[in-house]
C-alpha atoms as a printed R data frame, in Angstrom:
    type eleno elety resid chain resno       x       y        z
1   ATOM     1    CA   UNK     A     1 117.191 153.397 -131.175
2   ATOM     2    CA   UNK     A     2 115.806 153.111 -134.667
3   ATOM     3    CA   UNK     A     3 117.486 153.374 -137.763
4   ATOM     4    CA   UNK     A     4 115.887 155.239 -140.698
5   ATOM     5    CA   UNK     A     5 115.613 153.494 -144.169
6   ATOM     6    CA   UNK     A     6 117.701 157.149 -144.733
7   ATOM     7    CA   UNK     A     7 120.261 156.221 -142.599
8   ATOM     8    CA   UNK     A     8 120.363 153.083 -143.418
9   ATOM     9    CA   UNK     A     9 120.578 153.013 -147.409
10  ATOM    10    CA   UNK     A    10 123.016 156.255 -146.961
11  ATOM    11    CA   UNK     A    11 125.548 153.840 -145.167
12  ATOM    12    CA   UNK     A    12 125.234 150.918 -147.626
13  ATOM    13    CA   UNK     A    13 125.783 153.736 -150.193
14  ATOM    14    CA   UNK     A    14 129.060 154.759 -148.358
15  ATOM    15    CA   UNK     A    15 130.159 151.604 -148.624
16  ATOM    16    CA   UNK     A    16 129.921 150.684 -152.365
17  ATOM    17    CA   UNK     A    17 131.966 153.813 -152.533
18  ATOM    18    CA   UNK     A    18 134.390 153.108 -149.831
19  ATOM    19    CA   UNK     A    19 134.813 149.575 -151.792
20  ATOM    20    CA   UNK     A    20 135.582 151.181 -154.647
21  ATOM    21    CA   UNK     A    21 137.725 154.305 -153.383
22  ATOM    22    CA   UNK     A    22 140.913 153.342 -156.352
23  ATOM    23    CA   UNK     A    23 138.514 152.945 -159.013
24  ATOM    24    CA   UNK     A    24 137.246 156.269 -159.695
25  ATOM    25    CA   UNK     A    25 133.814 157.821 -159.534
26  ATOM    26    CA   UNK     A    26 130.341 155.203 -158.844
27  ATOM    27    CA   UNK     A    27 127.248 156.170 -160.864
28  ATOM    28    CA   UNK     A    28 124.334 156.567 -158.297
29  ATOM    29    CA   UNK     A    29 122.559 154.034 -160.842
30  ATOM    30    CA   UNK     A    30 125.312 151.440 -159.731
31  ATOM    31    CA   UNK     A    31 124.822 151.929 -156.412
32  ATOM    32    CA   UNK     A    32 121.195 151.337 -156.414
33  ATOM    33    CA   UNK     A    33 121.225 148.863 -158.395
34  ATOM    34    CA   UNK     A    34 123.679 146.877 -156.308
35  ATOM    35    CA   UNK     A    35 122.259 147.608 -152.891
36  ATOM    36    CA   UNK     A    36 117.913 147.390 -154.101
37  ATOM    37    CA   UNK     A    37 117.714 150.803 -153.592
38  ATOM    38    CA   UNK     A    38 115.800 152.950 -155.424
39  ATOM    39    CA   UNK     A    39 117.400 155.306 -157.843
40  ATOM    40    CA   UNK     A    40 115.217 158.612 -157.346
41  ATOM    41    CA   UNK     A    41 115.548 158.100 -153.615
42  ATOM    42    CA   UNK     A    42 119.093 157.771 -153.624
43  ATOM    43    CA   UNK     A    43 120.211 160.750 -155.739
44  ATOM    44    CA   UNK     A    44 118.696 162.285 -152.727
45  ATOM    45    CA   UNK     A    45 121.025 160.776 -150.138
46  ATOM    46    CA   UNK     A    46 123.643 161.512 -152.069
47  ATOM    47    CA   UNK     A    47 122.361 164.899 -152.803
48  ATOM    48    CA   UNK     A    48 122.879 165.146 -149.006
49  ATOM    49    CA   UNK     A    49 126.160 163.663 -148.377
50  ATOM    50    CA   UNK     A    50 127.502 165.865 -150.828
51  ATOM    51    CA   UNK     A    51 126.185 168.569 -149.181
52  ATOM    52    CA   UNK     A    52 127.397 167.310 -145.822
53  ATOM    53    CA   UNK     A    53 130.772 167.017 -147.576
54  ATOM    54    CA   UNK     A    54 131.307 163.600 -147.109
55  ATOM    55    CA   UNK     A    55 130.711 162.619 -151.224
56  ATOM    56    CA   UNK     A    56 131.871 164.779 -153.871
57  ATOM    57    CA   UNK     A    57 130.579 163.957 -157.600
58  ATOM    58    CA   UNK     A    58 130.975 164.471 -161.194
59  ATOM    59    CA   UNK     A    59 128.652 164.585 -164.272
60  ATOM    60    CA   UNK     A    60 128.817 163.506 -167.254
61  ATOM    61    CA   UNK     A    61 130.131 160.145 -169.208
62  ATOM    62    CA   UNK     A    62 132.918 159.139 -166.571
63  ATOM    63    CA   UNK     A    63 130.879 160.885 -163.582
64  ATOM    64    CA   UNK     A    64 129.804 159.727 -161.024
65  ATOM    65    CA   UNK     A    65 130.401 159.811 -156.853
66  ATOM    66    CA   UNK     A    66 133.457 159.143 -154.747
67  ATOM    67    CA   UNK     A    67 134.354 159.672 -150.930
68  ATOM    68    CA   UNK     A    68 135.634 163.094 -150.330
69  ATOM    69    CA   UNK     A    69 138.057 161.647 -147.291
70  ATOM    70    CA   UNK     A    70 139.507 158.774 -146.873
71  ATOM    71    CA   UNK     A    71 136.710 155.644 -146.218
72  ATOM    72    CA   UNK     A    72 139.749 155.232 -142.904
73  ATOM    73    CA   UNK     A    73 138.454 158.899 -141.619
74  ATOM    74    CA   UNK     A    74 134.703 158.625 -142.533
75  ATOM    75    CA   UNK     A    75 132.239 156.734 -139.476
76  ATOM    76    CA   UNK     A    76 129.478 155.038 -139.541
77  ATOM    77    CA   UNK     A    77 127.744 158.381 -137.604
78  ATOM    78    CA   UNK     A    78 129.444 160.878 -140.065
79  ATOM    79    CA   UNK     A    79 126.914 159.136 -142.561
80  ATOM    80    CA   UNK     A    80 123.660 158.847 -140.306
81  ATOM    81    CA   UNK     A    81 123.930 162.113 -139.098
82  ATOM    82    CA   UNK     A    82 124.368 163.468 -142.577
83  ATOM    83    CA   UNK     A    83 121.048 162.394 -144.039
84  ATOM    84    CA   UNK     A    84 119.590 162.094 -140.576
85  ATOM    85    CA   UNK     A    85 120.769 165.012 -137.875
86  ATOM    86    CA   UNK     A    86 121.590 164.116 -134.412
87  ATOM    87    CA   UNK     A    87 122.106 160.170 -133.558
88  ATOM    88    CA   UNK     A    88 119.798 160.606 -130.390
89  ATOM    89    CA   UNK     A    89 116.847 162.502 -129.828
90  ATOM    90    CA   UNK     A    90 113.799 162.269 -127.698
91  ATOM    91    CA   UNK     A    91 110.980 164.075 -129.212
92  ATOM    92    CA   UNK     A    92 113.253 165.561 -131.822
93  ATOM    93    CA   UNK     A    93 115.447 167.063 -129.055
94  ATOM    94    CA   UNK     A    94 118.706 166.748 -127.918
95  ATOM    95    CA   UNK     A    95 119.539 165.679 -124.846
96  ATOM    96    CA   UNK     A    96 121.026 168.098 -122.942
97  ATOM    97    CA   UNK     A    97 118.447 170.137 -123.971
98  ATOM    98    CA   UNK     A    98 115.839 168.543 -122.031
99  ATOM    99    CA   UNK     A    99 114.865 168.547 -118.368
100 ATOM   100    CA   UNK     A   100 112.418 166.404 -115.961
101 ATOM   101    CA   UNK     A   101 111.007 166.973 -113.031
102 ATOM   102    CA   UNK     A   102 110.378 164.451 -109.563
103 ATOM   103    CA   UNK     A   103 110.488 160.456 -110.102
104 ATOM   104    CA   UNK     A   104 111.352 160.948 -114.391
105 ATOM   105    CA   UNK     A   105 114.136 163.496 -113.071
106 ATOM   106    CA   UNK     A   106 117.507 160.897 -113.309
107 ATOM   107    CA   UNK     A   107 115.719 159.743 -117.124
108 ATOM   108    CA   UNK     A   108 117.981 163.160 -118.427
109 ATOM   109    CA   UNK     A   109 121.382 161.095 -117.108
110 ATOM   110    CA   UNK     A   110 119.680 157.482 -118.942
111 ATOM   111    CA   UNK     A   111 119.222 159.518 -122.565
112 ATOM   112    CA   UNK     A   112 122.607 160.940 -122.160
113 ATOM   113    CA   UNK     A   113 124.404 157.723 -121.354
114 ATOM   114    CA   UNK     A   114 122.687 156.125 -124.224
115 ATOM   115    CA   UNK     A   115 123.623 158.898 -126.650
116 ATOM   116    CA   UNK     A   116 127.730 158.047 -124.912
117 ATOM   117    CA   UNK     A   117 127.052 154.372 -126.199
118 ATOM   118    CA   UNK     A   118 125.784 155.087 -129.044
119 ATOM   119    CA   UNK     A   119 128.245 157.324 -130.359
120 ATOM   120    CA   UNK     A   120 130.724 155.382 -128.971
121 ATOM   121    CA   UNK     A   121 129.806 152.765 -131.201
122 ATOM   122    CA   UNK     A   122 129.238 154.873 -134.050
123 ATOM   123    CA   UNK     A   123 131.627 156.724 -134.105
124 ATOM   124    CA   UNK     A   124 133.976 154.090 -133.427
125 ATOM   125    CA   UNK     A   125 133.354 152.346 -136.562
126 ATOM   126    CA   UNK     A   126 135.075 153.605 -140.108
127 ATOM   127    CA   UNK     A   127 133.749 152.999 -143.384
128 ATOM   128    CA   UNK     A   128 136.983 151.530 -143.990
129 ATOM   129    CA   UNK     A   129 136.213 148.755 -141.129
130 ATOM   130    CA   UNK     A   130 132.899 147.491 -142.335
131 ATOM   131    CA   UNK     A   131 133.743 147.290 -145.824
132 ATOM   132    CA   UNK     A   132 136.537 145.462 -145.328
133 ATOM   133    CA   UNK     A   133 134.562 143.123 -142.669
134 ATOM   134    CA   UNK     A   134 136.965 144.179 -139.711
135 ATOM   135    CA   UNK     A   135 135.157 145.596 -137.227
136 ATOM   136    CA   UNK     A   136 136.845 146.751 -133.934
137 ATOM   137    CA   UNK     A   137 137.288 143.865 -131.495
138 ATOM   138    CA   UNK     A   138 134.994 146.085 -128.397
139 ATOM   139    CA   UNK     A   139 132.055 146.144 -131.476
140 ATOM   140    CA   UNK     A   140 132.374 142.269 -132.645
141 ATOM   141    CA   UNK     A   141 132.222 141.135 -128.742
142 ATOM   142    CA   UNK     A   142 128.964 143.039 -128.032
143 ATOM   143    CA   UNK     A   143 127.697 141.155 -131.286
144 ATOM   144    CA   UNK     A   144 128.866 137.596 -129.616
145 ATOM   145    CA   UNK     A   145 126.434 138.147 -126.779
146 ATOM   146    CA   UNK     A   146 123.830 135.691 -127.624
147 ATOM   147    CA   UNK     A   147 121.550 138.164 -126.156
148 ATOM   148    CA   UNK     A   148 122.542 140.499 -129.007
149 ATOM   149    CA   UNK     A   149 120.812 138.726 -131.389
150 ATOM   150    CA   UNK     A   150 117.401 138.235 -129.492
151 ATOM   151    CA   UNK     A   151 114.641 140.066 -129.538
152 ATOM   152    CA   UNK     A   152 112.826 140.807 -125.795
């Protein structure tokens, strides 16, 4: 699975707002400038996740962006697929969608278990649990595995 720069800078972005969800609305320049993101390209993730309804924003001196839930109801895959669309594709399709044929015929069953773990993962995680560095205790042991953190 790869994560987009999209995806990924769209999370960090949820964050700095989820860290500061009692202390009114972010400016997007804030954000960018505490996570080395660019500015321009940010306004368009946000753009998006207030679209997506998970940000809601205000102009002007005291404007600015702010979680429209809860950080505690908000995953990390509300936020991915926001800016990014489905969490698992192959070839830009879903994966019920697809179909194979003779010895590739049980790879269907393989993409659809790994879109299970993935969301499982995902969608396990709240905003609310990585900004406050307390990740589930199923997500911090599949980070222990020292073969988690190595490369093949």
């Amino acid at each position: 699975m790869r994560i987009s720069a999209r995806a990924d800078y769209a999370v960090r972005a949820a964050l700095q707002l989820a860290a500061a969800q009692d202390t009114g609305p972010v400016k997007a320049e804030t954000i960018a400038a505490s996570q080395d993101i660019s500015h321009k390209f940010l306004e368009g993730i946000l753009g998006d996740m207030r679209r997506g309804g998970l940000v809601q924003s205000q102009r002007g001196g005291n404007g600015g962006y702010w979680l429209a839930r809860p950080a505690e109801s908000i995953s990390v895959a509300d936020v991915i697929r926001c800016v990014d669309g489905p969490l698992v594709s192959v070839r830009g399709v879903r994966p019920p969608e697809l179909s194979y044929s003779g010895p590739a015929e049980s790879l269907l069953t393989l993409w659809i278990a790994l879109r299970a773990n993935v969301r499982q993962v995902l969608d396990g995680v709240s905003l609310a649990d990585v900004a406050a560095a307390k990740l589930p205790t199923e997500i911090s042991g599949l980070a222990d595995s020292p073969d988690a953190w190595t490369n093949p």
